[in-house]
Tab-separated table of C-alpha atoms in Angstrom:
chain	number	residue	atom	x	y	z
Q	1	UNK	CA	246.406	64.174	65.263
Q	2	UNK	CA	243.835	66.538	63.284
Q	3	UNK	CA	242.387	63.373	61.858
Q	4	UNK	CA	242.459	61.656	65.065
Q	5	UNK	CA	240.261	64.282	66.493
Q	6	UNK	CA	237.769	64.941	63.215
Q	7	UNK	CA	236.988	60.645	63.634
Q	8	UNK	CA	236.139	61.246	67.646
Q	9	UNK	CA	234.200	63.848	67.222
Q	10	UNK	CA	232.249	62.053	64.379
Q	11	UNK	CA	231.541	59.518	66.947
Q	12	UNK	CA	229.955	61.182	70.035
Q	13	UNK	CA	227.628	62.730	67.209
Q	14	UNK	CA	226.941	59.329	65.866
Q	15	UNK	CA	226.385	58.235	69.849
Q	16	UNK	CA	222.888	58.652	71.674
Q	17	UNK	CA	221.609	56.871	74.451
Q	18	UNK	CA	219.983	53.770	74.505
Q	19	UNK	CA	215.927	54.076	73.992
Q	20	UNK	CA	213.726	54.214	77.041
Q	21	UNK	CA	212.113	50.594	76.759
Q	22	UNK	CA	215.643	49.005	76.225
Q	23	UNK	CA	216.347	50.356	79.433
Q	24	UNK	CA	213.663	48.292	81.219
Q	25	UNK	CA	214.051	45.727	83.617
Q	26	UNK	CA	211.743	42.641	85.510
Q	27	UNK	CA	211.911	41.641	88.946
Q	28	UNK	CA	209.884	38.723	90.238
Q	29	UNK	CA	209.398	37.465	93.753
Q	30	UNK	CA	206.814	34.740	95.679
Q	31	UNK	CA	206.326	34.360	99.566
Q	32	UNK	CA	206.861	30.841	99.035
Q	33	UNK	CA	207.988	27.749	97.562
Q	34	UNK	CA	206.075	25.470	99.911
Q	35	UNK	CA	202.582	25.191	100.638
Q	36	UNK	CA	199.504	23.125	101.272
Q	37	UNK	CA	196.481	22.661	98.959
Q	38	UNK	CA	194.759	25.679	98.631
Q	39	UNK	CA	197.372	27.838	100.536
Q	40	UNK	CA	197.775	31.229	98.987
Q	41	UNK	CA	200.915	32.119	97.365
Q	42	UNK	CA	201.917	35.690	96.661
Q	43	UNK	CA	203.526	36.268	93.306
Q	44	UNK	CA	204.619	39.583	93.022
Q	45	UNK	CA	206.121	41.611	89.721
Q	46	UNK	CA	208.429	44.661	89.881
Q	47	UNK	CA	208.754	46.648	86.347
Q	48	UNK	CA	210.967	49.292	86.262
Q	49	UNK	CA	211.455	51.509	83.023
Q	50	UNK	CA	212.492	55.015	81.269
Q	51	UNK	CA	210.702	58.153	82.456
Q	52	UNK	CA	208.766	58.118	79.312
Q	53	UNK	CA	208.021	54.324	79.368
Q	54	UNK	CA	204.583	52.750	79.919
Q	55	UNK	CA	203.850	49.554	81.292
Q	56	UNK	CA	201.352	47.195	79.724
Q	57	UNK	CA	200.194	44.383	82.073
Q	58	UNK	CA	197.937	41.792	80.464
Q	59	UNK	CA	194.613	41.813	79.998
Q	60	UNK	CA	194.170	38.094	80.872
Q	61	UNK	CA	196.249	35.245	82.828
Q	62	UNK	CA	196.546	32.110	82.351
Q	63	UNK	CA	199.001	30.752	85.068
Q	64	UNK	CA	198.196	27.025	85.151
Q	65	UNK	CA	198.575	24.354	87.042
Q	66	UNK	CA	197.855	27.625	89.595
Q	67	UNK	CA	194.831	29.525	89.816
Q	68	UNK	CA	194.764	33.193	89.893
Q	69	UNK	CA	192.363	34.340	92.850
Q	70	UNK	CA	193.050	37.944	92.642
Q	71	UNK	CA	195.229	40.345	91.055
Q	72	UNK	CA	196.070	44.060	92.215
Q	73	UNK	CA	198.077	46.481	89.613
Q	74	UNK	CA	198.389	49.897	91.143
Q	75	UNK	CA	199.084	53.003	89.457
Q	76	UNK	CA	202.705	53.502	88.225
Q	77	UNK	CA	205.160	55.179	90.704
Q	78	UNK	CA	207.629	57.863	88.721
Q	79	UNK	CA	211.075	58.228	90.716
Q	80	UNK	CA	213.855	60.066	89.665
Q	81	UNK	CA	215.444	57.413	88.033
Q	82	UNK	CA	212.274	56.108	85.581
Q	83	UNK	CA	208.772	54.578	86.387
Q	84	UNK	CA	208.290	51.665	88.668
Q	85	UNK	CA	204.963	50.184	88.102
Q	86	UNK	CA	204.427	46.809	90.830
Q	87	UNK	CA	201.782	43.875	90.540
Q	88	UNK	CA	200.405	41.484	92.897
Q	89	UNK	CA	198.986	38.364	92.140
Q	90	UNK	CA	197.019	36.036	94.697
Q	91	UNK	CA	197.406	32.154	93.548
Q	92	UNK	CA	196.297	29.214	94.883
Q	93	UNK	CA	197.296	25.019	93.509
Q	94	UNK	CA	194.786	22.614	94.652
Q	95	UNK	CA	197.227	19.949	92.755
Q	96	UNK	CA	199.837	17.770	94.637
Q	97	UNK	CA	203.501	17.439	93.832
Q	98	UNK	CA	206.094	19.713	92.145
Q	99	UNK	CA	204.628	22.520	89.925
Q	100	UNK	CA	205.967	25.465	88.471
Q	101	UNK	CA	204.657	29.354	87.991
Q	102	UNK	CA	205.005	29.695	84.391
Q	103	UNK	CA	206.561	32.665	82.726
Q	104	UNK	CA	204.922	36.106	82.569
Q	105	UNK	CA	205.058	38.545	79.816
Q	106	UNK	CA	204.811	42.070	80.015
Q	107	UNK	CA	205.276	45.253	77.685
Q	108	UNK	CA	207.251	47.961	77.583
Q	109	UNK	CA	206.062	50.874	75.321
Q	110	UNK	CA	208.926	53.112	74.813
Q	111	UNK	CA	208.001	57.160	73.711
Q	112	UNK	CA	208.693	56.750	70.339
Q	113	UNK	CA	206.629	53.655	69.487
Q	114	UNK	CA	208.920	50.928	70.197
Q	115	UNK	CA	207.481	47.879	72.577
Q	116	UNK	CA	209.774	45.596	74.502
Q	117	UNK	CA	208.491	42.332	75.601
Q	118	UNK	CA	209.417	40.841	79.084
Q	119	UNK	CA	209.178	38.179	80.574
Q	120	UNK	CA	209.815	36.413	84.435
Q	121	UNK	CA	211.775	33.792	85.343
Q	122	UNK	CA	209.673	30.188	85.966
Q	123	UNK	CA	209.382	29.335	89.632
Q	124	UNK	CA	209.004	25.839	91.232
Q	125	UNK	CA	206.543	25.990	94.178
Q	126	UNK	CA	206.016	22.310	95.678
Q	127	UNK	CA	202.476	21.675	96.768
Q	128	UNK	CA	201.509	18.644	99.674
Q	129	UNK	CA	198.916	17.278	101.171
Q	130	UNK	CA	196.956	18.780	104.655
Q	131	UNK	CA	199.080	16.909	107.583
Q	132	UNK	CA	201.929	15.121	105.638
Q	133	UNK	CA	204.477	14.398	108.063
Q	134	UNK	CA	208.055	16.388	107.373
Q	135	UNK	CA	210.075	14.378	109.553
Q	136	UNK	CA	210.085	11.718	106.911
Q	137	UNK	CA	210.984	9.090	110.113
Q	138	UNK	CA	208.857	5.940	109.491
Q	139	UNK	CA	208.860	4.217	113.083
Q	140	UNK	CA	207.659	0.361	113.961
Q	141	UNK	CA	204.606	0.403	115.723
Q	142	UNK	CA	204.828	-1.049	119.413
Q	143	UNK	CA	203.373	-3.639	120.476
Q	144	UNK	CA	200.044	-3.805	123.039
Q	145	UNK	CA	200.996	-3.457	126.408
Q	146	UNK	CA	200.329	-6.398	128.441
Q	147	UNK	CA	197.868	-6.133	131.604
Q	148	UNK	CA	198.630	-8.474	134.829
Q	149	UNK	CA	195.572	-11.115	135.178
Q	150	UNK	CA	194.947	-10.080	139.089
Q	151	UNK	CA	193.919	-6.360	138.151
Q	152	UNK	CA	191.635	-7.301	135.110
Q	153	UNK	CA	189.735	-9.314	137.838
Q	154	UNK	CA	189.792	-6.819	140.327
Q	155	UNK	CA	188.726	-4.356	137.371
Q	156	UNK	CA	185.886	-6.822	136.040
Q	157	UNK	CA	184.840	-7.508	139.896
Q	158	UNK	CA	184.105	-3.813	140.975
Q	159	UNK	CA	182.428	-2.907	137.257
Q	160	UNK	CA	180.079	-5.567	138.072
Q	161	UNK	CA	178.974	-4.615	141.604
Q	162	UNK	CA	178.887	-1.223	140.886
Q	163	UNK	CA	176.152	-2.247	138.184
Q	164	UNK	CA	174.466	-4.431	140.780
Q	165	UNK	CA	174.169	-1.395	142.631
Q	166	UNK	CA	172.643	1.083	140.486
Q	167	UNK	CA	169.760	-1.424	139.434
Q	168	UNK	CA	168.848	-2.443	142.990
Q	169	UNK	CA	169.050	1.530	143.475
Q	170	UNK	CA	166.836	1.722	140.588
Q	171	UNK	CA	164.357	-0.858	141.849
Q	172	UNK	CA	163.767	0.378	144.719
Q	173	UNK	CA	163.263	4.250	143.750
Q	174	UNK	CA	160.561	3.096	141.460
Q	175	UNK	CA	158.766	1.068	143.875
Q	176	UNK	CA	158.889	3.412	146.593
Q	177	UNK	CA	157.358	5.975	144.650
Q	178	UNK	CA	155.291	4.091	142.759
Q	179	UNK	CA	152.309	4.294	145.149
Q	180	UNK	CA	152.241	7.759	146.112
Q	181	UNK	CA	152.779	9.729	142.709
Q	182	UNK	CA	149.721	10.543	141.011
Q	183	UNK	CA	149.726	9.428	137.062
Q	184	UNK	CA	151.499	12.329	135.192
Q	185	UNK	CA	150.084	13.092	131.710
Q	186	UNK	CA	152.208	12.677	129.038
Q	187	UNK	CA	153.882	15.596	127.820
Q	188	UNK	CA	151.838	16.827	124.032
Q	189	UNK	CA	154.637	16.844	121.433
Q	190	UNK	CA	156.497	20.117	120.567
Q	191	UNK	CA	154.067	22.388	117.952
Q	192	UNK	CA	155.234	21.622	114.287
Q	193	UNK	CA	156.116	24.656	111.820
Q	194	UNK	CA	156.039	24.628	108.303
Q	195	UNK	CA	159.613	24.381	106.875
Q	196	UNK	CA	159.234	27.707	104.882
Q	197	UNK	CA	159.444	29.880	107.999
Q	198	UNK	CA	162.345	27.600	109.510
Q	199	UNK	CA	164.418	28.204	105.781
Q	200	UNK	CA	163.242	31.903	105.861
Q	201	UNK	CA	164.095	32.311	109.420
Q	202	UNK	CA	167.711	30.671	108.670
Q	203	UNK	CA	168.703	33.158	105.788
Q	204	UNK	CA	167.946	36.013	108.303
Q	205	UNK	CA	170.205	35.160	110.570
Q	206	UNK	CA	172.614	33.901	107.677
Q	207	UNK	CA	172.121	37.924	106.550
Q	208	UNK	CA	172.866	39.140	110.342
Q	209	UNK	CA	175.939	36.807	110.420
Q	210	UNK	CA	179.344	38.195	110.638
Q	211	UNK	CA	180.682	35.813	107.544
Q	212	UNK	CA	181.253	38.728	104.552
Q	213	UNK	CA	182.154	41.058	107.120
Q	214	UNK	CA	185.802	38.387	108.307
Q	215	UNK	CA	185.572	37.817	104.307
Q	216	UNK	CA	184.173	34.265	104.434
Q	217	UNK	CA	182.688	33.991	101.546
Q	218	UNK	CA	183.174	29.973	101.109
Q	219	UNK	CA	181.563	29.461	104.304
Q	220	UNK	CA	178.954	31.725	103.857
Q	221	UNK	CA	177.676	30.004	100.279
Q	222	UNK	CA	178.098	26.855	102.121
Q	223	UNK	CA	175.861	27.613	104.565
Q	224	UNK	CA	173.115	29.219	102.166
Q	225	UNK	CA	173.274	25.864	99.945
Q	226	UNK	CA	172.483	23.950	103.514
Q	227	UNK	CA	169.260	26.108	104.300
Q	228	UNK	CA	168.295	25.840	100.681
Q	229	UNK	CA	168.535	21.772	100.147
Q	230	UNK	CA	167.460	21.767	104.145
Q	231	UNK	CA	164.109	23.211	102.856
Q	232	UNK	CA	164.399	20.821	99.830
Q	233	UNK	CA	164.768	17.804	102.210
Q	234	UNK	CA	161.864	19.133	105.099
Q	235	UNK	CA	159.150	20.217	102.017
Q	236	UNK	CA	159.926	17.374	99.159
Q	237	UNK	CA	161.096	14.441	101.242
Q	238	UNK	CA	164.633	14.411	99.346
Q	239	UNK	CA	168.056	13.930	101.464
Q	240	UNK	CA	169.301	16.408	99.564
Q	241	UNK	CA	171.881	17.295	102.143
Q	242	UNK	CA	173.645	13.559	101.263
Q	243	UNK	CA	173.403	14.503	97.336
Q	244	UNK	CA	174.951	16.041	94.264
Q	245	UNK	CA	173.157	19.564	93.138
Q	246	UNK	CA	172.502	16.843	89.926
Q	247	UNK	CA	171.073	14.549	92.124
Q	248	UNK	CA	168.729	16.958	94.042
Q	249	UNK	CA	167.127	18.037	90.758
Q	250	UNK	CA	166.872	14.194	89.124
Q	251	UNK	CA	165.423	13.354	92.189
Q	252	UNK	CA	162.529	16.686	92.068
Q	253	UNK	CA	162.040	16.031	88.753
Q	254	UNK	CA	161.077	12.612	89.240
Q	255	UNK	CA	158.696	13.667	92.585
Q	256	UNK	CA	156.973	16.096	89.989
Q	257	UNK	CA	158.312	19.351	91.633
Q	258	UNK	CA	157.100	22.329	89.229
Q	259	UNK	CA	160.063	22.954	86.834
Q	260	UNK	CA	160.259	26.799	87.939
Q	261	UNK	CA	161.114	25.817	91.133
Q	262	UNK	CA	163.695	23.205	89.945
Q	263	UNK	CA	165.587	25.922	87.218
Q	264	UNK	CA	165.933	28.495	89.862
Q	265	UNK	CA	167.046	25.671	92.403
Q	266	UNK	CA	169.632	24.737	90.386
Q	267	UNK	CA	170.739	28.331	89.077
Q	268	UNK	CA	171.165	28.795	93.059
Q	269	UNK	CA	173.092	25.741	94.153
Q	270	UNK	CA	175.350	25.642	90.662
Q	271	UNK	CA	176.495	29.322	92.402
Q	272	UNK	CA	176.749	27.792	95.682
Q	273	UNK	CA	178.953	25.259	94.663
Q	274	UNK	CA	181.188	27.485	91.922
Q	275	UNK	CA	182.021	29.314	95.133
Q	276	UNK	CA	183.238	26.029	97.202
Q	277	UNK	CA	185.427	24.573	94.926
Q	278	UNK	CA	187.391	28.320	94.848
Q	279	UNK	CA	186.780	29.048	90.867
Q	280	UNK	CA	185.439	32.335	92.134
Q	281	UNK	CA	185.261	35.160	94.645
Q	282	UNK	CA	181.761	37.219	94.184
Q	283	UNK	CA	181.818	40.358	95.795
Q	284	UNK	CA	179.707	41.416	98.481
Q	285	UNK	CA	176.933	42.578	96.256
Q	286	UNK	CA	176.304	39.584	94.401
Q	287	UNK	CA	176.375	37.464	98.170
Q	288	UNK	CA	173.182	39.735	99.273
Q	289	UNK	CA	171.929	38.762	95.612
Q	290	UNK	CA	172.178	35.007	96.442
Q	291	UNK	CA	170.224	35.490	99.646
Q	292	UNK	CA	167.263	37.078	97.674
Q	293	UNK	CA	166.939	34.423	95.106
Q	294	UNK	CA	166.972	31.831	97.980
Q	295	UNK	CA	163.868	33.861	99.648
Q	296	UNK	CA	162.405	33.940	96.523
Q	297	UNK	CA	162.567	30.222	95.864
Q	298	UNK	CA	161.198	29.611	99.306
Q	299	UNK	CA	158.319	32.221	99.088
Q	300	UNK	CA	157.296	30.808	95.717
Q	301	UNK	CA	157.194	27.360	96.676
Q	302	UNK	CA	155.040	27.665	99.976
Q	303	UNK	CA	151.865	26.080	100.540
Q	304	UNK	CA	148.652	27.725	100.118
Q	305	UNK	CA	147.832	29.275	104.098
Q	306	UNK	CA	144.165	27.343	103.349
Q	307	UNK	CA	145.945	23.880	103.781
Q	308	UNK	CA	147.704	24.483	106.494
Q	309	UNK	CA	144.783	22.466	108.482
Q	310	UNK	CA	145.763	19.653	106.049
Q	311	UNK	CA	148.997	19.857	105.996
Q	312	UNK	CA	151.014	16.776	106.121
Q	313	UNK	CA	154.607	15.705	107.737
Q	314	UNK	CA	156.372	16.629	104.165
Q	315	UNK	CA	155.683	20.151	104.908
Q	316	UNK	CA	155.759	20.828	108.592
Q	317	UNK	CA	158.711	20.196	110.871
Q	318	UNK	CA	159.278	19.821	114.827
Q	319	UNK	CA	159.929	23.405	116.373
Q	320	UNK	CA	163.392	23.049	117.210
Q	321	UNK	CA	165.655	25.424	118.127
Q	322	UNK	CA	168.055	26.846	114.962
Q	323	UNK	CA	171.514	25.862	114.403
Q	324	UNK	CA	173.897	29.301	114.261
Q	325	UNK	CA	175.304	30.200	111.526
Q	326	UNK	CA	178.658	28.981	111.080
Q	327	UNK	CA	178.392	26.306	113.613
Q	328	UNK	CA	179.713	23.648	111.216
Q	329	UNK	CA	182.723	25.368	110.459
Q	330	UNK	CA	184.597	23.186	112.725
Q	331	UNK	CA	183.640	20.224	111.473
């Protein structure tokens, strides 16, 4: 019994509790599994650990076929039970068919030294196209309806002396008054404007416009690269709205546009269209940024104020009035 005793007590002593980063745990979890190209998906991470634990997150992702448009890792919570430390990560696929969040690895970095790795679970997300149709219920078409022959000709019939109609109308309007109106001038074209204040005037408003504010950044670098290759097309007689930013610059070069103008062009529109295809999010600070370089590009490439008696059609455009901002977002 003595010995018994002597071998249990030897035990406990030999005993101690498991170390703090053993003890961790990973929890994983995404809004989703379905979505649309360029939907946002919501991954988020749950890390739970010792007391004494810290959490590592990586420095860098790399979460392909998915791109990572923002992640958020606030400061650890400490509970009575250990530390909870929670990350959310904003992805978007612009891929179609079945892909898969790969695994994630974080580390656990016990108090004495000792680092456990973990990792998530992989999780299938399947991505389709803008208006596929669920129901999956392919239906014959039906056929054209059939018309009876006595209400076409009725139809045709009434069109035709309702035309009649309106040109005898017309006829007879014109010669009535023919005689008694005095000849009316014609009306002296709309004043022209050069296209520098038109491009100038547009970033203004683009500035004024409630885009950054409703965190519309796409739309509002979409709309800056419109003023810009607007100004491109109105000044250099280039339909640089219906080209490639490579395009635009081939064709400048080859109209002999000075090359300062075309390397700060193209710095501008390259950021333009970075921003549409969703490979990044600039912060406000760099938007106001963009607007500046665009003023810049259109101050430096105005004419000299002593032509403007000689200016010709490349340079000045009919005073119309300005599209507002965001007015093609519908289409």
């Amino acid at each position: 019994m003595r010995a018994i005793s002597v071998a249990l007590a030897a035990g406990l002593l030999a005993w101690s509790p498991p170390p703090l980063a053993a003890q961790a745990r990973i929890r994983t979890d995404v809004d989703t599994t379905r979505v649309t190209v360029g939907d946002r998906i919501v991954l988020t991470v749950v890390v739970e650990a010792g007391p004494t634990a810290r959490v590592e997150w990586p420095d860098s992702l790399d979460l392909t076929p998915f791109e990572v448009l923002e992640a958020r890792v606030p400061t650890a919570e400490v509970t009575g039970e250990g530390v909870s430390s929670t990350a959310v990560f904003t992805l978007a696929a612009f891929e179609l068919g079945g892909l898969e969040i790969p695994p994630l690895a974080v580390d656990v970095v016990g108090a004495d030294g000792v680092v456990e790795s973990l990792t998530t679970d992989p999780f299938g997300v399947e991505v389709v196209s803008v208006g596929a149709d669920e129901t999956g219920d392919i239906r014959d078409i039906r056929g054209p309806l059939g018309i009876p022959l006595g209400v076409m000709r009725l139809a045709l019939g009434t069109l035709i002396l309702l035309v009649v109609a309106m040109l005898l109308y017309m006829v007879a309007r014109w010669l009535w008054s023919r005689g008694d109106e005095p000849v009316r001038p014609a009306l002296e074209p709309p004043p022209l404007r050069p296209a520098h204040e038109i491009a100038l005037e547009a970033l203004e408003a683009l500035e004024r416009s409630p885009l950054l504010e409703r965190g519309q950044v796409k739309d509002y670098h979409i709309e800056a690269s419109d003023i810009l290759r607007t100004y491109v097309e109105r000044s250099f007689l280039v339909t640089a709205l219906e080209m490639t930013t490579h395009e635009v610059l081939a064709s400048l070069q080859q109209a002999g546009v000075d090359k300062s103008f075309r390397s700060g062009l193209r710095e501008f529109l390259e950021q333009c269209d970075i921003v549409k295809f969703a490979k990044v999010r600039p912060d406000t600070d760099a938007c106001c940024r963009l607007l500046e370089d665009g003023r810049g590009l259109v101050r430096d490439s105005m004419p000299d104020p002593t032509r403007n008696e000689i200016a010709g059609p490349d340079l000045l455009v009919q005073d119309v009035e300005a599209v507002p901002v965001g007015a093609r977002e519908g289409s």
